[in-house]
């Protein structure tokens, strides 16, 4: 077993000397979740809690926490963070938290990403405690890290969030028996929900100077279709390739991006997407363009693409509410058949 880096040969705590290490770009992604009630989740999504702007407050708190990591954890180095992003998602009874920290320096940013998640989660707890004092911040963990001598590290798939115990809802007298779930047999219990990621390419939204008017619309639409949704993940236009890699990290069934598809010099979403695709779906992208052009001629300037990256369907949509509505109208009747075919099923009669 390797020795602990923060303990010297005499067993005393120490701060590691990193002066001999080379500066490299380092990125770390951490996650966690606040388990609460369905009522609280609905209130947060509707921004209807007594303490308003819940997610915005928690996001700023998480970013601030990342910047103060060396003050909170005594053996951490002071780092010049170049980027910190904190994003939220929802399940029926939890608010998920994901933080990405980035720097260029001699040591990693894992602790900054983890601190961002923890502080954002504690802030969420503070914001919802009037409604649910029993809310629980849990599963704070590192997902991936990049840079340094070891390069890429990714959390093994079997070391994800710890699921609630099967006995959590059993009374003490029933704790030694398995619950009878036969009465629940049905399509909704046959398999896990399909996963989807919403990705927003916008320098303004990433900087906090513009409101995201497209990502939440897509997330709500996909959740309404029964998808387990991650995001919206927000990346500046110049970092969209990192955003796509982030979105595809867990091989979701579907990734929908919005923004960065125009002719501006900073619009690079199509190029970054094409670099990752194994096969294109040109008809899907063209149908979205045609639907937009019928109402708004400038929609023809959208360069969005669609295709398959492994078994993930990736679709670029424009960064406007109208473009997103057009994309939803085109995609909704196609998704079930398309995803079934990609997964190895579905009829090919009309393919």
CSV table of C-alpha atoms in Angstrom, one decimal:
chain,number,residue,atom,x,y,z
A,1,UNK,CA,0.0,0.0,0.0
A,2,UNK,CA,1.3,3.5,-0.8
A,3,UNK,CA,2.3,5.7,2.1
A,4,UNK,CA,-0.1,8.6,3.0
A,5,UNK,CA,1.3,11.8,1.3
A,6,UNK,CA,0.3,14.1,4.2
A,7,UNK,CA,2.1,12.1,6.9
A,8,UNK,CA,5.9,12.2,7.3
A,9,UNK,CA,8.2,9.4,8.3
A,10,UNK,CA,7.6,10.1,12.0
A,11,UNK,CA,3.8,10.1,11.6
A,12,UNK,CA,3.3,13.8,11.8
A,13,UNK,CA,1.0,15.8,9.5
A,14,UNK,CA,2.8,17.7,6.8
A,15,UNK,CA,2.0,19.8,3.8
A,16,UNK,CA,3.4,18.1,0.7
A,17,UNK,CA,6.2,20.1,-1.2
A,18,UNK,CA,5.0,20.4,-4.8
A,19,UNK,CA,7.7,22.9,-6.0
A,20,UNK,CA,9.3,20.2,-8.1
A,21,UNK,CA,6.1,19.3,-10.0
A,22,UNK,CA,5.4,20.7,-13.4
A,23,UNK,CA,2.4,22.9,-14.1
A,24,UNK,CA,-0.3,21.1,-16.0
A,25,UNK,CA,-4.0,21.7,-16.6
A,26,UNK,CA,-5.9,19.9,-13.9
A,27,UNK,CA,-9.6,19.2,-13.8
A,28,UNK,CA,-11.6,17.4,-11.1
A,29,UNK,CA,-15.3,16.6,-11.0
A,30,UNK,CA,-17.2,15.7,-7.8
A,31,UNK,CA,-20.8,14.9,-7.0
A,32,UNK,CA,-23.2,14.5,-4.1
A,33,UNK,CA,-26.9,14.8,-3.4
A,34,UNK,CA,-29.3,16.2,-0.9
A,35,UNK,CA,-31.9,13.5,-0.1
A,36,UNK,CA,-35.2,15.2,0.9
A,37,UNK,CA,-38.9,14.9,0.1
A,38,UNK,CA,-40.8,15.1,-3.2
A,39,UNK,CA,-42.5,18.2,-1.8
A,40,UNK,CA,-39.2,20.0,-1.4
A,41,UNK,CA,-37.9,18.9,-4.8
A,42,UNK,CA,-41.1,20.4,-6.3
A,43,UNK,CA,-40.7,23.6,-4.4
A,44,UNK,CA,-37.1,24.0,-5.4
A,45,UNK,CA,-37.8,23.4,-9.0
A,46,UNK,CA,-40.6,25.9,-8.9
A,47,UNK,CA,-38.4,28.4,-6.9
A,48,UNK,CA,-41.3,28.5,-4.4
A,49,UNK,CA,-39.5,28.2,-1.0
A,50,UNK,CA,-39.7,31.0,1.6
A,51,UNK,CA,-35.9,31.5,1.0
A,52,UNK,CA,-36.0,32.3,-2.7
A,53,UNK,CA,-33.3,31.7,-5.4
A,54,UNK,CA,-32.3,28.4,-3.7
A,55,UNK,CA,-30.2,27.0,-6.5
A,56,UNK,CA,-28.5,30.3,-7.3
A,57,UNK,CA,-27.6,30.8,-3.7
A,58,UNK,CA,-26.2,27.2,-3.4
A,59,UNK,CA,-24.3,27.6,-6.6
A,60,UNK,CA,-22.5,30.8,-5.4
A,61,UNK,CA,-21.9,29.2,-2.0
A,62,UNK,CA,-20.3,26.1,-3.7
A,63,UNK,CA,-18.0,28.3,-5.9
A,64,UNK,CA,-17.0,30.4,-2.9
A,65,UNK,CA,-16.3,27.2,-0.9
A,66,UNK,CA,-14.0,25.9,-3.6
A,67,UNK,CA,-12.0,29.1,-3.5
A,68,UNK,CA,-11.6,28.9,0.2
A,69,UNK,CA,-10.6,25.2,0.3
A,70,UNK,CA,-7.1,25.9,1.6
A,71,UNK,CA,-8.5,27.9,4.5
A,72,UNK,CA,-11.0,25.1,5.5
A,73,UNK,CA,-8.7,22.0,5.0
A,74,UNK,CA,-5.3,22.8,6.7
A,75,UNK,CA,-3.0,20.7,4.5
A,76,UNK,CA,-4.4,21.9,1.1
A,77,UNK,CA,-2.4,24.2,-1.1
A,78,UNK,CA,-3.6,27.5,-2.2
A,79,UNK,CA,-4.6,27.2,-5.9
A,80,UNK,CA,-5.4,29.8,-8.5
A,81,UNK,CA,-8.7,28.4,-9.8
A,82,UNK,CA,-9.4,29.2,-13.5
A,83,UNK,CA,-12.9,27.8,-13.4
A,84,UNK,CA,-15.5,26.4,-10.9
A,85,UNK,CA,-18.9,25.2,-12.1
A,86,UNK,CA,-21.7,23.9,-9.8
A,87,UNK,CA,-24.7,22.3,-11.4
A,88,UNK,CA,-27.9,20.7,-10.0
A,89,UNK,CA,-30.3,18.0,-11.1
A,90,UNK,CA,-33.3,16.3,-9.7
A,91,UNK,CA,-34.7,12.9,-8.9
A,92,UNK,CA,-38.1,12.3,-7.3
A,93,UNK,CA,-36.7,12.8,-3.8
A,94,UNK,CA,-33.2,14.3,-4.2
A,95,UNK,CA,-31.3,17.3,-5.5
A,96,UNK,CA,-28.1,16.1,-7.2
A,97,UNK,CA,-25.0,18.3,-7.1
A,98,UNK,CA,-22.0,18.2,-9.4
A,99,UNK,CA,-19.0,20.5,-9.3
A,100,UNK,CA,-16.1,20.9,-11.8
A,101,UNK,CA,-12.9,22.7,-10.7
A,102,UNK,CA,-10.1,23.6,-13.0
A,103,UNK,CA,-6.6,25.0,-12.6
A,104,UNK,CA,-3.2,25.1,-14.1
A,105,UNK,CA,-0.6,24.3,-11.5
A,106,UNK,CA,1.5,21.7,-9.8
A,107,UNK,CA,-1.2,19.9,-7.8
A,108,UNK,CA,-4.7,18.7,-8.3
A,109,UNK,CA,-8.1,20.3,-7.6
A,110,UNK,CA,-9.9,17.3,-6.2
A,111,UNK,CA,-10.4,18.9,-2.8
A,112,UNK,CA,-11.7,22.1,-4.4
A,113,UNK,CA,-14.4,20.1,-6.3
A,114,UNK,CA,-15.4,18.1,-3.3
A,115,UNK,CA,-15.6,21.2,-1.1
A,116,UNK,CA,-17.8,22.9,-3.7
A,117,UNK,CA,-20.2,20.0,-3.6
A,118,UNK,CA,-20.2,19.9,0.2
A,119,UNK,CA,-20.7,23.6,0.7
A,120,UNK,CA,-23.4,23.8,-2.0
A,121,UNK,CA,-25.2,20.8,-0.4
A,122,UNK,CA,-25.0,22.4,3.1
A,123,UNK,CA,-26.4,25.6,1.7
A,124,UNK,CA,-29.3,23.6,0.1
A,125,UNK,CA,-29.9,22.1,3.5
A,126,UNK,CA,-30.0,25.5,5.1
A,127,UNK,CA,-32.5,26.7,2.4
A,128,UNK,CA,-34.9,23.7,2.7
A,129,UNK,CA,-34.6,23.0,6.5
A,130,UNK,CA,-37.8,24.9,7.3
A,131,UNK,CA,-39.8,22.4,5.1
A,132,UNK,CA,-37.7,19.3,5.7
A,133,UNK,CA,-35.3,19.4,8.7
A,134,UNK,CA,-34.5,15.7,8.1
A,135,UNK,CA,-32.9,16.4,4.6
A,136,UNK,CA,-29.6,14.5,4.3
A,137,UNK,CA,-26.4,15.5,2.4
A,138,UNK,CA,-24.9,12.2,1.2
A,139,UNK,CA,-22.6,10.4,-1.3
A,140,UNK,CA,-20.1,13.3,-1.7
A,141,UNK,CA,-17.4,11.7,-3.9
A,142,UNK,CA,-14.9,12.3,-6.6
A,143,UNK,CA,-15.9,11.2,-10.1
A,144,UNK,CA,-13.0,12.0,-12.3
A,145,UNK,CA,-9.7,13.9,-12.4
A,146,UNK,CA,-7.4,15.0,-15.2
A,147,UNK,CA,-3.8,16.2,-15.3
A,148,UNK,CA,-0.5,15.6,-13.6
A,149,UNK,CA,1.7,12.5,-13.7
A,150,UNK,CA,-1.2,10.0,-13.5
A,151,UNK,CA,-3.3,11.6,-16.2
A,152,UNK,CA,-6.9,10.5,-16.3
A,153,UNK,CA,-8.6,8.8,-13.4
A,154,UNK,CA,-12.3,7.8,-13.3
A,155,UNK,CA,-14.3,6.4,-10.5
A,156,UNK,CA,-15.0,2.7,-11.1
A,157,UNK,CA,-18.6,2.1,-12.1
A,158,UNK,CA,-19.2,-0.2,-9.1
A,159,UNK,CA,-18.2,2.6,-6.7
A,160,UNK,CA,-21.0,5.0,-7.4
A,161,UNK,CA,-23.5,6.5,-5.0
A,162,UNK,CA,-24.5,4.1,-2.1
A,163,UNK,CA,-28.1,3.3,-2.7
A,164,UNK,CA,-30.6,3.4,0.2
A,165,UNK,CA,-30.8,0.1,2.1
A,166,UNK,CA,-33.5,-2.2,1.0
A,167,UNK,CA,-34.6,-2.2,4.6
A,168,UNK,CA,-34.9,1.6,4.9
A,169,UNK,CA,-38.7,1.5,4.7
A,170,UNK,CA,-39.3,-1.6,6.7
A,171,UNK,CA,-40.5,-1.7,10.3
A,172,UNK,CA,-38.2,-3.4,12.8
A,173,UNK,CA,-40.3,-6.6,12.9
A,174,UNK,CA,-40.0,-7.0,9.2
A,175,UNK,CA,-36.3,-6.1,8.9
A,176,UNK,CA,-35.1,-9.7,8.4
A,177,UNK,CA,-37.4,-10.4,5.5
A,178,UNK,CA,-37.4,-9.3,1.9
A,179,UNK,CA,-40.2,-6.9,0.9
A,180,UNK,CA,-42.8,-8.4,-1.5
A,181,UNK,CA,-42.7,-6.4,-4.7
A,182,UNK,CA,-44.6,-8.8,-6.9
A,183,UNK,CA,-47.6,-6.4,-6.8
A,184,UNK,CA,-45.5,-3.8,-8.5
A,185,UNK,CA,-44.6,-5.9,-11.5
A,186,UNK,CA,-45.1,-3.7,-14.6
A,187,UNK,CA,-43.3,-1.9,-17.3
A,188,UNK,CA,-42.1,0.9,-15.0
A,189,UNK,CA,-40.3,-1.6,-12.8
A,190,UNK,CA,-38.8,-3.7,-15.6
A,191,UNK,CA,-35.7,-1.5,-16.2
A,192,UNK,CA,-33.9,1.6,-15.1
A,193,UNK,CA,-35.1,5.0,-16.5
A,194,UNK,CA,-33.3,6.1,-19.6
A,195,UNK,CA,-30.6,8.6,-18.9
A,196,UNK,CA,-30.2,11.9,-20.7
A,197,UNK,CA,-27.8,14.9,-20.3
A,198,UNK,CA,-28.6,18.5,-21.2
A,199,UNK,CA,-25.6,20.5,-22.2
A,200,UNK,CA,-25.6,24.3,-22.6
A,201,UNK,CA,-22.9,26.1,-24.7
A,202,UNK,CA,-22.9,29.7,-23.6
A,203,UNK,CA,-20.1,31.9,-22.5
A,204,UNK,CA,-22.5,34.4,-21.0
A,205,UNK,CA,-24.4,31.8,-19.0
A,206,UNK,CA,-21.2,30.2,-17.8
A,207,UNK,CA,-20.0,33.6,-16.6
A,208,UNK,CA,-23.3,34.3,-14.9
A,209,UNK,CA,-24.1,37.4,-17.0
A,210,UNK,CA,-26.9,35.8,-18.9
A,211,UNK,CA,-29.9,33.7,-17.9
A,212,UNK,CA,-30.2,30.1,-19.2
A,213,UNK,CA,-33.4,30.1,-21.1
A,214,UNK,CA,-33.0,26.8,-22.9
A,215,UNK,CA,-31.3,24.2,-20.7
A,216,UNK,CA,-34.1,24.1,-18.0
A,217,UNK,CA,-36.7,23.8,-20.8
A,218,UNK,CA,-35.0,20.7,-22.2
A,219,UNK,CA,-34.4,19.2,-18.7
A,220,UNK,CA,-38.1,19.6,-17.8
A,221,UNK,CA,-39.2,18.1,-21.1
A,222,UNK,CA,-37.0,15.1,-20.8
A,223,UNK,CA,-38.0,14.5,-17.2
A,224,UNK,CA,-41.6,14.6,-18.3
A,225,UNK,CA,-40.8,11.8,-20.8
A,226,UNK,CA,-39.5,9.7,-18.0
A,227,UNK,CA,-35.8,10.2,-18.5
A,228,UNK,CA,-33.3,10.5,-15.6
A,229,UNK,CA,-31.8,13.9,-16.4
A,230,UNK,CA,-28.3,15.2,-15.6
A,231,UNK,CA,-27.8,18.9,-16.1
A,232,UNK,CA,-28.1,21.4,-17.5
A,233,UNK,CA,-24.3,21.3,-17.7
A,234,UNK,CA,-23.1,24.8,-18.7
A,235,UNK,CA,-19.8,25.4,-20.5
A,236,UNK,CA,-18.4,28.4,-22.2
A,237,UNK,CA,-18.2,28.2,-26.0
A,238,UNK,CA,-14.4,27.8,-25.9
A,239,UNK,CA,-14.7,24.8,-23.5
A,240,UNK,CA,-17.5,22.9,-25.2
A,241,UNK,CA,-15.3,20.0,-26.1
A,242,UNK,CA,-14.8,19.5,-22.3
A,243,UNK,CA,-18.6,19.8,-21.9
A,244,UNK,CA,-19.3,17.0,-24.4
A,245,UNK,CA,-16.7,14.7,-22.8
A,246,UNK,CA,-18.3,15.4,-19.5
A,247,UNK,CA,-21.8,14.8,-20.9
A,248,UNK,CA,-20.8,11.5,-22.4
A,249,UNK,CA,-18.8,10.3,-19.4
A,250,UNK,CA,-21.4,7.9,-18.1
A,251,UNK,CA,-22.6,6.8,-21.6
A,252,UNK,CA,-26.1,8.2,-21.3
A,253,UNK,CA,-28.8,7.2,-23.8
A,254,UNK,CA,-29.2,10.8,-25.0
A,255,UNK,CA,-27.2,14.0,-25.0
A,256,UNK,CA,-28.9,17.2,-26.2
A,257,UNK,CA,-26.8,20.3,-26.5
A,258,UNK,CA,-28.1,23.9,-27.0
A,259,UNK,CA,-26.0,26.8,-28.3
A,260,UNK,CA,-22.9,27.3,-30.2
A,261,UNK,CA,-24.3,26.2,-33.6
A,262,UNK,CA,-24.2,29.4,-35.5
A,263,UNK,CA,-21.6,31.1,-37.8
A,264,UNK,CA,-20.0,33.2,-35.1
A,265,UNK,CA,-16.2,32.7,-34.7
A,266,UNK,CA,-16.8,31.4,-31.2
A,267,UNK,CA,-19.5,28.8,-32.2
A,268,UNK,CA,-17.7,25.5,-32.1
A,269,UNK,CA,-20.3,23.0,-30.9
A,270,UNK,CA,-20.8,21.2,-34.3
A,271,UNK,CA,-17.0,20.7,-34.8
A,272,UNK,CA,-16.6,19.4,-31.2
A,273,UNK,CA,-19.5,17.1,-31.7
A,274,UNK,CA,-18.3,15.7,-35.0
A,275,UNK,CA,-15.0,14.8,-33.4
A,276,UNK,CA,-16.8,12.5,-31.1
A,277,UNK,CA,-19.4,10.9,-33.3
A,278,UNK,CA,-19.0,7.4,-34.7
A,279,UNK,CA,-22.0,7.8,-37.2
A,280,UNK,CA,-24.1,10.8,-38.2
A,281,UNK,CA,-27.8,11.1,-38.3
A,282,UNK,CA,-28.1,13.9,-40.9
A,283,UNK,CA,-31.8,13.5,-41.4
A,284,UNK,CA,-32.5,14.5,-37.7
A,285,UNK,CA,-30.4,17.6,-37.9
A,286,UNK,CA,-31.9,18.6,-41.3
A,287,UNK,CA,-35.5,18.1,-40.0
A,288,UNK,CA,-34.8,20.5,-37.1
A,289,UNK,CA,-33.3,23.1,-39.5
A,290,UNK,CA,-36.3,22.8,-41.9
A,291,UNK,CA,-38.8,23.2,-39.1
A,292,UNK,CA,-37.1,26.3,-37.9
A,293,UNK,CA,-36.6,27.8,-41.4
A,294,UNK,CA,-40.3,27.4,-42.1
A,295,UNK,CA,-41.0,30.1,-39.5
A,296,UNK,CA,-37.7,32.0,-39.3
A,297,UNK,CA,-35.5,32.1,-42.3
A,298,UNK,CA,-32.3,32.7,-40.3
A,299,UNK,CA,-32.7,29.3,-38.7
A,300,UNK,CA,-31.0,28.0,-41.9
A,301,UNK,CA,-27.7,29.3,-40.5
A,302,UNK,CA,-27.7,26.7,-37.7
A,303,UNK,CA,-24.9,24.2,-38.3
A,304,UNK,CA,-26.1,21.7,-35.6
A,305,UNK,CA,-25.4,18.0,-36.2
A,306,UNK,CA,-26.8,14.8,-34.8
A,307,UNK,CA,-25.3,11.3,-34.5
A,308,UNK,CA,-24.1,8.4,-32.4
A,309,UNK,CA,-21.2,8.4,-30.0
A,310,UNK,CA,-21.0,4.7,-29.1
A,311,UNK,CA,-24.6,4.0,-27.9
A,312,UNK,CA,-25.3,7.6,-27.0
A,313,UNK,CA,-27.5,9.7,-29.3
A,314,UNK,CA,-26.1,13.3,-29.5
A,315,UNK,CA,-28.2,16.1,-30.9
A,316,UNK,CA,-27.2,19.8,-31.3
A,317,UNK,CA,-29.9,22.4,-31.0
A,318,UNK,CA,-29.7,26.2,-31.4
A,319,UNK,CA,-29.3,28.3,-28.4
A,320,UNK,CA,-32.6,30.1,-28.6
A,321,UNK,CA,-36.0,29.2,-27.0
A,322,UNK,CA,-37.5,28.9,-30.5
A,323,UNK,CA,-34.8,26.6,-31.8
A,324,UNK,CA,-35.2,24.4,-28.7
A,325,UNK,CA,-39.0,24.2,-29.3
A,326,UNK,CA,-38.4,23.2,-32.9
A,327,UNK,CA,-36.0,20.5,-31.7
A,328,UNK,CA,-38.4,19.2,-29.2
A,329,UNK,CA,-41.2,19.0,-31.8
A,330,UNK,CA,-38.9,17.0,-34.2
A,331,UNK,CA,-37.4,14.7,-31.6
A,332,UNK,CA,-40.3,13.7,-29.5
A,333,UNK,CA,-42.0,11.4,-32.0
A,334,UNK,CA,-38.6,9.9,-33.0
A,335,UNK,CA,-36.9,9.3,-29.6
A,336,UNK,CA,-38.5,6.0,-28.5
A,337,UNK,CA,-37.9,4.3,-31.9
A,338,UNK,CA,-34.4,5.8,-32.3
A,339,UNK,CA,-33.2,4.9,-28.8
A,340,UNK,CA,-34.6,1.3,-29.1
A,341,UNK,CA,-32.7,0.8,-32.4
A,342,UNK,CA,-29.4,2.2,-30.9
A,343,UNK,CA,-29.9,-0.2,-27.9
A,344,UNK,CA,-30.2,-3.1,-30.3
A,345,UNK,CA,-34.0,-3.4,-30.4
A,346,UNK,CA,-36.9,-1.7,-32.2
A,347,UNK,CA,-38.4,-2.4,-35.6
A,348,UNK,CA,-36.5,-1.7,-38.8
A,349,UNK,CA,-39.6,-1.7,-41.0
A,350,UNK,CA,-39.5,2.1,-41.3
A,351,UNK,CA,-35.8,2.5,-40.9
